[in-house]
Coordinates of C-alpha atoms and ligand atoms in Angstrom, one line a residue:
M1 CA 9.4 -21.3 -17.9
E2 CA 13.1 -21.4 -17.7
T3 CA 14.7 -25.1 -17.6
T4 CA 17.2 -23.8 -14.9
R5 CA 14.5 -22.7 -12.5
K6 CA 13.2 -25.6 -10.2
H7 CA 11.1 -23.8 -7.9
I8 CA 7.7 -22.1 -9.0
V9 CA 6.2 -19.3 -6.8
V10 CA 2.6 -18.5 -7.9
L11 CA 1.3 -14.9 -7.0
V12 CA -2.2 -13.9 -6.6
P13 CA -2.4 -10.1 -6.4
L14 CA -5.6 -7.9 -5.7
P15 CA -5.9 -5.7 -8.8
L16 CA -5.6 -2.4 -6.8
Q17 CA -2.7 0.0 -7.3
G18 CA -1.3 -0.2 -3.8
H19 CA -1.6 -3.9 -3.4
L20 CA -0.5 -4.9 -7.0
T21 CA 2.6 -2.9 -6.9
P22 CA 4.2 -4.3 -3.8
M23 CA 3.1 -8.1 -5.2
L24 CA 4.9 -7.5 -8.2
Q25 CA 7.8 -6.0 -6.5
L26 CA 7.9 -9.2 -4.5
G27 CA 7.7 -11.1 -7.5
S28 CA 11.0 -9.3 -8.9
I29 CA 12.6 -9.9 -5.8
L30 CA 12.0 -13.6 -5.7
H31 CA 12.6 -14.1 -9.5
S32 CA 16.2 -12.5 -8.6
K33 CA 16.5 -15.4 -6.0
G34 CA 16.3 -18.0 -8.3
F35 CA 12.6 -18.7 -8.4
S36 CA 10.1 -18.8 -11.4
I37 CA 7.3 -16.4 -11.1
V38 CA 3.7 -17.1 -12.0
V39 CA 1.1 -14.3 -11.8
A40 CA -2.5 -15.7 -11.7
H41 CA -4.4 -12.4 -11.8
S42 CA -7.8 -11.0 -12.0
E43 CA -9.0 -10.2 -15.5
F44 CA -10.4 -6.9 -14.4
R45 CA -7.5 -4.5 -14.4
P46 CA -4.6 -6.8 -15.5
P47 CA -1.1 -6.1 -14.7
N48 CA 1.3 -5.1 -17.9
P49 CA 3.1 -8.4 -19.1
K50 CA 5.3 -6.3 -21.1
N51 CA 6.6 -4.6 -17.8
H52 CA 7.7 -8.2 -16.8
P53 CA 8.7 -10.4 -19.5
E54 CA 10.5 -12.5 -16.9
F55 CA 7.2 -13.7 -15.4
I56 CA 4.4 -15.7 -16.4
F57 CA 0.8 -14.3 -16.5
Q58 CA -2.5 -16.3 -15.9
P59 CA -5.7 -14.2 -16.2
L60 CA -8.6 -15.6 -14.1
S61 CA -11.8 -14.7 -15.6
D62 CA -13.8 -13.0 -12.7
N63 CA -17.0 -11.5 -14.5
L64 CA -16.3 -8.1 -13.6
S65 CA -15.9 -6.4 -16.9
G66 CA -17.2 -2.7 -17.0
F67 CA -17.0 -2.6 -13.0
Q68 CA -15.9 0.9 -12.0
A69 CA -13.9 0.5 -8.5
T70 CA -14.3 3.4 -6.6
I71 CA -14.1 4.7 -3.0
G72 CA -17.6 3.5 -2.4
N73 CA -17.5 0.2 -3.7
L74 CA -14.1 -1.5 -2.7
L75 CA -15.9 -4.1 -0.6
D76 CA -18.0 -5.2 -3.6
L77 CA -15.2 -5.7 -5.6
I78 CA -13.1 -7.8 -3.2
A79 CA -16.0 -9.8 -2.4
A80 CA -16.6 -10.3 -6.2
I81 CA -13.1 -11.5 -6.8
N82 CA -13.1 -13.8 -3.6
S83 CA -16.3 -15.6 -4.9
N84 CA -15.5 -16.0 -8.6
S85 CA -12.4 -16.8 -8.5
G86 CA -11.7 -20.0 -6.5
A87 CA -12.4 -22.6 -9.1
L88 CA -10.5 -21.3 -12.1
L89 CA -7.5 -20.9 -9.8
E90 CA -7.7 -24.4 -8.6
E91 CA -8.3 -25.6 -12.2
Y92 CA -5.1 -23.7 -13.6
M93 CA -3.0 -24.9 -10.4
V94 CA -3.9 -28.5 -11.1
Q95 CA -2.7 -28.1 -14.8
L96 CA 0.2 -26.0 -13.8
I97 CA 1.5 -28.7 -11.3
E98 CA 1.2 -31.5 -13.8
D99 CA 2.8 -29.6 -16.7
Q100 CA 5.7 -28.7 -14.5
K101 CA 6.2 -32.3 -13.0
L102 CA 7.0 -33.6 -16.2
Q103 CA 9.7 -30.8 -16.5
G104 CA 11.1 -31.7 -13.0
N105 CA 9.9 -28.5 -11.4
Q106 CA 7.9 -28.0 -8.5
V107 CA 5.2 -25.5 -7.3
A108 CA 7.0 -24.3 -4.3
C109 CA 4.1 -21.9 -3.0
I110 CA 1.4 -19.7 -3.5
I111 CA 1.7 -15.9 -2.3
H112 CA -1.3 -14.3 -2.2
D113 CA -2.7 -10.7 -1.0
G114 CA -4.2 -10.7 2.5
L115 CA -7.6 -9.8 1.4
L116 CA -8.0 -12.6 -1.4
F117 CA -9.4 -15.0 1.0
F118 CA -10.4 -17.6 -1.5
V119 CA -6.7 -18.6 -2.3
D120 CA -6.0 -20.5 1.0
S121 CA -9.0 -22.9 0.4
V122 CA -7.2 -23.6 -3.0
A123 CA -3.8 -24.0 -1.5
T124 CA -5.1 -26.1 1.1
H125 CA -6.8 -28.6 -1.1
L126 CA -4.0 -28.9 -3.4
K127 CA -1.5 -29.3 -0.5
I128 CA 0.5 -26.2 -1.5
P129 CA 1.9 -23.8 1.3
G130 CA 0.1 -20.5 1.1
I131 CA 1.6 -17.3 2.2
V132 CA 0.1 -13.8 3.0
L133 CA 1.5 -10.7 1.6
R134 CA 0.5 -7.8 3.9
P135 CA 1.1 -4.5 2.0
S136 CA 0.6 -2.5 5.0
L137 CA 1.9 -1.1 8.3
A138 CA 1.7 -3.9 10.9
A139 CA 0.0 -1.5 13.6
F140 CA -2.6 -1.3 10.8
M141 CA -3.4 -5.0 11.3
Q142 CA -3.5 -4.2 15.0
S143 CA -6.2 -1.9 14.2
Y144 CA -8.4 -4.4 12.7
H145 CA -8.1 -6.6 15.5
Y146 CA -9.0 -4.0 18.0
I147 CA -12.0 -2.8 16.1
L148 CA -13.1 -6.7 16.4
Q149 CA -12.2 -6.6 20.1
L150 CA -14.5 -3.4 20.5
H151 CA -17.2 -5.2 18.6
A152 CA -17.2 -8.2 20.6
Q153 CA -17.3 -6.4 23.9
N154 CA -20.2 -4.6 22.6
L155 CA -18.6 -1.2 22.9
I156 CA -19.5 0.0 19.1
P157 CA -21.1 2.3 18.8
F158 CA -18.5 4.1 20.5
P159 CA -19.1 7.6 21.9
E160 CA -18.3 10.7 19.6
S161 CA -16.8 12.4 22.8
R162 CA -14.1 10.1 23.3
L163 CA -12.5 9.6 20.0
L164 CA -9.6 11.5 20.5
E165 CA -8.6 9.6 23.6
P166 CA -5.4 7.2 23.0
I167 CA -6.3 3.6 22.9
P168 CA -3.8 2.3 25.8
E169 CA -2.9 -1.2 24.0
L170 CA -2.3 0.7 20.6
Y171 CA -0.1 3.5 21.2
P172 CA 0.1 6.1 19.5
L173 CA -3.3 5.5 17.9
R174 CA -6.2 7.3 19.2
F175 CA -10.0 5.6 18.7
K176 CA -10.5 8.4 15.9
D177 CA -7.4 6.6 13.9
L178 CA -9.3 3.2 13.8
P179 CA -9.8 2.3 10.1
D180 CA -13.9 2.7 10.3
K181 CA -16.2 5.1 12.0
I182 CA -17.1 3.4 15.4
T183 CA -19.6 6.0 16.5
F184 CA -22.0 3.9 14.2
E185 CA -22.7 0.1 14.2
I186 CA -20.5 -1.8 12.1
R187 CA -22.4 -2.8 8.9
K188 CA -22.5 -6.6 8.3
Q189 CA -20.5 -6.6 4.8
L190 CA -17.9 -4.5 6.7
L191 CA -17.6 -7.0 9.8
D192 CA -17.4 -9.7 7.7
Y193 CA -14.3 -8.5 5.7
F194 CA -12.8 -7.4 9.0
I195 CA -13.1 -10.9 10.3
S196 CA -12.0 -12.6 7.1
S197 CA -8.9 -9.9 7.1
V198 CA -7.7 -11.2 10.3
N199 CA -8.1 -14.8 9.6
I200 CA -5.0 -16.2 7.7
N201 CA -6.5 -19.7 7.9
S202 CA -3.8 -22.1 7.2
S203 CA -1.4 -19.9 5.5
V204 CA 2.1 -20.9 6.7
A205 CA 3.6 -17.4 6.8
I206 CA 3.1 -13.7 6.6
I207 CA 5.3 -11.5 4.3
W208 CA 5.1 -7.8 5.4
N209 CA 6.4 -4.7 3.4
T210 CA 7.1 -3.3 6.6
T211 CA 10.6 -3.4 8.7
D212 CA 11.6 -4.9 12.4
S213 CA 13.3 -1.2 12.8
L214 CA 10.0 0.8 12.5
E215 CA 7.7 -1.7 14.1
H216 CA 9.6 -4.2 16.2
S217 CA 6.6 -4.1 19.1
A218 CA 3.7 -4.3 16.4
L219 CA 5.5 -7.1 14.9
L220 CA 6.1 -8.9 18.2
Q221 CA 2.6 -8.7 19.3
L222 CA 1.0 -9.9 16.1
Q223 CA 3.4 -12.8 16.0
Q224 CA 2.1 -13.9 19.5
H225 CA -1.3 -14.1 17.9
Y226 CA -0.7 -15.7 14.5
K227 CA 2.2 -17.9 15.6
V228 CA 3.6 -18.5 12.0
P229 CA 6.7 -17.0 10.7
F230 CA 7.0 -13.5 9.8
F231 CA 9.2 -12.0 6.9
P232 CA 9.4 -8.2 7.4
I233 CA 11.2 -7.4 4.3
G234 CA 10.4 -3.8 3.4
P235 CA 10.6 -1.3 1.8
L236 CA 10.1 -3.7 -1.4
H237 CA 10.5 -1.1 -3.7
K238 CA 14.3 -0.4 -2.9
I239 CA 14.9 -4.3 -3.6
A240 CA 13.3 -5.0 -6.6
A241 CA 14.1 -3.8 -10.3
A242 CA 12.4 -0.3 -11.1
T243 CA 10.0 -1.3 -13.3
S244 CA 6.7 0.4 -13.9
T245 CA 3.8 -1.2 -12.0
S246 CA 1.2 1.4 -12.7
F247 CA -2.1 0.9 -14.4
L248 CA -2.3 4.5 -15.5
E249 CA 0.4 5.7 -18.1
E250 CA 3.1 7.6 -16.4
D251 CA 3.6 11.1 -17.5
Q252 CA 7.0 11.7 -17.9
S253 CA 6.9 15.4 -18.8
C254 CA 6.9 15.9 -15.4
I255 CA 10.6 15.1 -15.1
S256 CA 11.8 17.7 -17.4
W257 CA 9.6 20.3 -15.7
L258 CA 11.3 19.4 -12.5
D259 CA 14.9 19.6 -14.1
K260 CA 14.2 23.3 -14.4
Q261 CA 13.4 23.9 -10.7
A262 CA 15.6 24.5 -7.9
P263 CA 16.7 22.2 -5.4
N264 CA 13.9 20.9 -2.5
S265 CA 11.5 23.8 -4.2
V266 CA 8.7 21.7 -5.2
L267 CA 5.9 20.4 -3.3
Y268 CA 4.7 17.1 -5.1
I269 CA 0.6 16.3 -4.6
S270 CA -0.8 13.1 -5.1
L271 CA -3.4 11.2 -3.3
G272 CA -2.7 7.8 -4.7
S273 CA -5.2 5.7 -6.9
I274 CA -8.3 5.8 -5.1
A275 CA -8.9 8.9 -3.0
I276 CA -11.1 11.3 -4.3
V277 CA -12.0 15.0 -3.3
D278 CA -14.8 17.4 -3.5
E279 CA -15.2 20.7 -5.4
K280 CA -14.8 22.6 -2.2
E281 CA -11.4 20.7 -1.1
L282 CA -10.2 21.1 -4.7
T283 CA -10.8 24.8 -5.2
E284 CA -9.5 25.7 -1.8
T285 CA -6.5 23.3 -2.2
A286 CA -5.6 25.3 -5.6
W287 CA -6.2 28.6 -3.8
G288 CA -3.8 27.7 -0.9
L289 CA -1.1 26.7 -3.3
A290 CA -1.5 29.7 -5.3
N291 CA -1.5 31.9 -2.1
S292 CA 1.8 29.9 -1.0
G293 CA 3.7 30.9 -3.9
I294 CA 5.5 27.6 -3.8
P295 CA 5.9 25.6 -7.0
F296 CA 4.2 22.3 -7.2
L297 CA 3.5 19.1 -9.3
W298 CA -0.1 17.9 -8.5
V299 CA -1.5 14.5 -9.9
I300 CA -5.1 15.2 -10.5
R301 CA -6.4 11.6 -11.8
P302 CA -9.2 11.8 -14.1
D303 CA -11.7 10.1 -11.6
Y304 CA -10.1 12.5 -8.7
V305 CA -12.8 14.7 -8.2
N306 CA -16.5 14.9 -7.8
G307 CA -17.6 17.5 -10.4
S308 CA -15.7 19.3 -12.9
P309 CA -14.2 22.6 -11.6
L310 CA -10.7 21.7 -13.2
E311 CA -10.8 24.8 -15.3
I312 CA -10.7 27.2 -12.1
V313 CA -7.8 25.2 -10.6
K314 CA -5.9 25.6 -14.0
A315 CA -6.6 29.2 -14.0
L316 CA -5.6 29.5 -10.1
V317 CA -2.7 27.7 -10.5
G318 CA -1.0 29.5 -13.7
E319 CA 2.7 29.2 -14.4
R320 CA 4.1 28.2 -10.8
G321 CA 2.5 24.5 -11.1
L322 CA 2.3 21.4 -13.4
I323 CA -0.7 19.3 -13.3
V324 CA -0.4 15.7 -14.4
K325 CA -3.0 12.7 -14.5
W326 CA -0.2 10.2 -13.3
A327 CA 3.2 10.7 -12.3
P328 CA 6.4 8.1 -12.3
Q329 CA 6.1 8.5 -8.3
R330 CA 9.3 7.0 -7.5
E331 CA 11.4 9.0 -9.9
V332 CA 9.4 12.2 -8.9
L333 CA 10.3 11.8 -5.0
A334 CA 14.0 10.8 -6.0
H335 CA 14.4 14.1 -8.0
K336 CA 16.5 16.9 -6.3
A337 CA 13.7 19.4 -6.9
V338 CA 11.2 17.9 -4.6
G339 CA 11.1 19.3 -0.9
G340 CA 7.8 18.0 0.0
F341 CA 5.2 15.4 -0.5
W342 CA 1.6 16.2 0.2
S343 CA 0.1 12.8 0.5
H344 CA -3.1 10.9 1.2
C345 CA -0.3 8.6 3.2
G346 CA -1.2 5.2 1.5
W347 CA 1.6 3.1 2.7
N348 CA 3.4 2.7 -0.6
S349 CA 3.6 6.5 -0.8
V350 CA 4.7 6.7 2.6
M351 CA 7.6 4.3 2.2
E352 CA 8.6 5.8 -1.1
S353 CA 8.7 9.2 0.7
I354 CA 10.6 8.0 3.6
C355 CA 13.0 6.2 1.1
E356 CA 14.0 9.4 -0.6
G357 CA 14.0 11.8 2.7
V358 CA 11.1 13.7 1.5
P359 CA 9.2 15.1 4.4
M360 CA 5.2 14.9 4.2
I361 CA 2.0 16.9 4.6
C362 CA -0.7 14.5 5.6
R363 CA -4.1 14.3 4.5
P364 CA -5.7 11.0 5.2
Y365 CA -8.9 9.6 4.0
F366 CA -9.8 6.3 4.7
G367 CA -8.4 2.7 5.5
D368 CA -4.6 2.4 6.5
Q369 CA -4.3 6.4 5.8
P370 CA -5.0 7.7 9.3
V371 CA -2.9 5.0 11.1
N372 CA 0.0 5.6 9.0
T373 CA -0.4 9.5 9.3
R374 CA -0.6 9.2 13.2
Y375 CA 2.8 7.5 13.0
L376 CA 4.5 10.0 10.8
T377 CA 3.2 12.9 12.5
S378 CA 3.2 12.0 16.1
V379 CA 6.0 9.1 16.5
W380 CA 8.4 9.7 13.7
K381 CA 7.7 13.3 13.2
V382 CA 8.4 13.5 9.8
G383 CA 5.1 14.8 8.6
L384 CA 2.6 17.6 9.3
E385 CA -1.0 16.8 9.4
M386 CA -3.0 19.3 7.1
E387 CA -5.4 21.2 9.8
S388 CA -8.1 21.8 7.3
V389 CA -8.4 21.3 3.6
L390 CA -11.7 23.3 3.5
D391 CA -9.7 26.6 4.4
R392 CA -7.4 28.1 2.2
G393 CA -5.5 29.9 4.9
S394 CA -4.9 26.9 6.6
I395 CA -3.6 25.2 3.5
E396 CA -1.4 27.9 2.8
R397 CA 0.2 28.0 6.4
T398 CA 0.7 24.2 6.6
I399 CA 2.4 24.2 3.0
K400 CA 4.9 27.2 4.2
R401 CA 5.5 25.4 7.6
L402 CA 7.0 22.4 5.5
M403 CA 8.4 24.0 2.5
V404 CA 10.1 27.5 4.1
D405 CA 10.0 27.3 7.8
V406 CA 12.7 26.1 10.2
E407 CA 10.3 23.5 11.4
G408 CA 10.2 22.1 8.1
K409 CA 13.9 21.8 7.9
E410 CA 14.0 20.2 11.1
I411 CA 11.4 18.0 9.8
R412 CA 13.4 17.1 6.8
Q413 CA 16.3 16.1 8.9
R414 CA 14.3 13.7 10.9
M415 CA 13.0 12.1 7.7
L416 CA 16.6 11.8 6.4
A417 CA 17.5 9.8 9.3
M418 CA 14.6 7.7 8.9
K419 CA 15.8 7.1 5.4
E420 CA 19.2 5.9 6.6
K421 CA 17.6 3.7 8.9
L422 CA 15.6 1.8 6.5
E423 CA 18.8 1.5 4.1
G424 CA 20.7 0.1 6.9
G425 CA 18.0 -2.5 7.1
L426 CA 18.4 -3.5 3.4
Q427 CA 22.2 -3.9 3.9
K428 CA 24.0 -7.4 4.6
G429 CA 23.1 -7.7 8.7
G430 CA 20.2 -5.6 8.3
S431 CA 17.0 -6.8 9.7
S432 CA 15.1 -6.8 6.2
Y433 CA 17.9 -8.4 4.4
E434 CA 18.2 -11.2 6.8
S435 CA 14.5 -11.7 6.6
L436 CA 14.6 -12.0 2.9
N437 CA 17.2 -14.6 3.1
D438 CA 15.2 -16.3 5.7
L439 CA 12.2 -16.3 3.4
T440 CA 14.2 -17.5 0.4
Q441 CA 15.4 -20.4 2.4
F442 CA 11.9 -21.1 3.6
I443 CA 10.4 -21.2 0.3
T444 CA 13.0 -23.6 -0.9
S445 CA 12.4 -25.9 1.8
F446 CA 8.9 -26.6 1.0
S447 CA 9.8 -28.4 -2.4
A448 CA 10.3 -31.7 -1.0
N449 CA 6.8 -32.0 0.5
V450 CA 4.7 -30.4 -2.1
N451 CA 2.6 -31.1 -5.2
K452 CA 1.9 -34.6 -4.1
I453 CA -1.9 -34.3 -5.3
G454 CA -4.0 -36.9 -7.0
Ligands
UDP1 N1 1.5 6.4 -7.8 C1 2.0 6.5 -9.0 N2 2.0 7.8 -9.7 C2 1.1 8.8 -9.1 C3 0.3 8.3 -7.9 C4 0.9 7.2 -7.2 O1 3.2 6.1 -9.6 O2 0.7 9.7 -9.6 C5 2.0 4.9 -7.2 C6 2.7 5.2 -6.0 O3 4.2 5.3 -6.1 C7 2.4 4.2 -5.2 C8 0.9 3.8 -5.5 O4 0.6 4.5 -6.8 O5 3.1 3.1 -5.4 C9 -0.4 4.2 -4.5 O6 0.1 3.4 -3.5 P1 -0.5 3.8 -2.1 O7 -0.5 2.7 -1.2 O8 0.2 4.9 -1.7 O9 -2.2 4.3 -2.0 P2 -3.2 4.0 -2.9 O10 -3.3 3.9 -4.0 O11 -3.6 2.2 -2.2 O12 -4.4 4.6 -2.1

């Protein structure tokens, strides 16, 4: 622990790519503000300490060795980490506090992922302030509250025929955009998860990887509910040092391939770290791409597809496209050759695309993706929703609309305006800049009162 740094911030991330990345980015930012950073992480899918020599890493054993995280068992993963890690975190924290006290340092607070519910009771027990990091759009959180409201009013199962109707309280969302199929009874495990997710217990603040300029009204409404300070300081990746946070190895060869392509000519396709496609969708996508004539860079993770039709894909795409297992996405989006991003619309991918001014094709699967897509396509109007991924003609049409047509040029202009808006928020006087300063002071102000255990 560096001797000049008196205030220690402990981070507890969730070991999913879309959650780990913003937590490590927050760590880099707080380190640059003078805090020491300890990352207490699950042993399952640990972060790579080599990418952050300035942090201290503490694994917490979680009995999850051999667990294969898939779209179908994410709730089991979250539940297992929540029930296995509390005692270990507490034991470690007690030791850390004692050790640091001897050196005149203090643990200022614990910042945890909003889905790691166990951390709050550890923080409360040790009388350390706990802060929640929400790596999503604030409107997504509102949709959790709304589902619980529907459930409390006995309105679930909700009629299929009304799914396209707007939700008056959540403009622009429709019932269909809510993060679960409300036409069926909500299963108990999911209901418990929603209830725990909206409950911040005794946490003293919420940090958001979003900005006031994008979500002023959603943040205001949530603020009335939570009544603790909010720090919307996003986009985190633009403030943090550009270090890799990937679990999979990034294939850098795609950058030299991009170097050979014309400006704005390439469509980048990635569905993030969890979404999977079936054989039909994969094959239609390959045909749609081949028929569009547009060069593309396509991320196909080893666990991306149900079945094994990859050979068909490779034969179809020929020389025009490049397929990689995992790309250095932020670098790819910043490359001048990339003119469009076909995305599942996970929030990190959305923020990364906006910050590089790259217009999007939206193909949401689950969770926050439908909510993000709705904002991208109908409020900000910087993306086109893929009409049908099971029809190569429709895929070809959507690609051409974005990459070739006048419509695509207009979308790009709006995306560039959005990029400027977000960049403005990061400058002195901008909302995220000021919010980050407030957060720094907020954390520093704890130190006088914490660590009085025993
Ligand atoms: N990502 C990457 N290389 C890839 C695909 C994705 O580095 O080939 C990164 C991407 O930049 C983003 C994260 O993985 O930061 C995915 O997070 P997101 O919230 O977009 O989606 P999720 O994986 O949580 O569904």
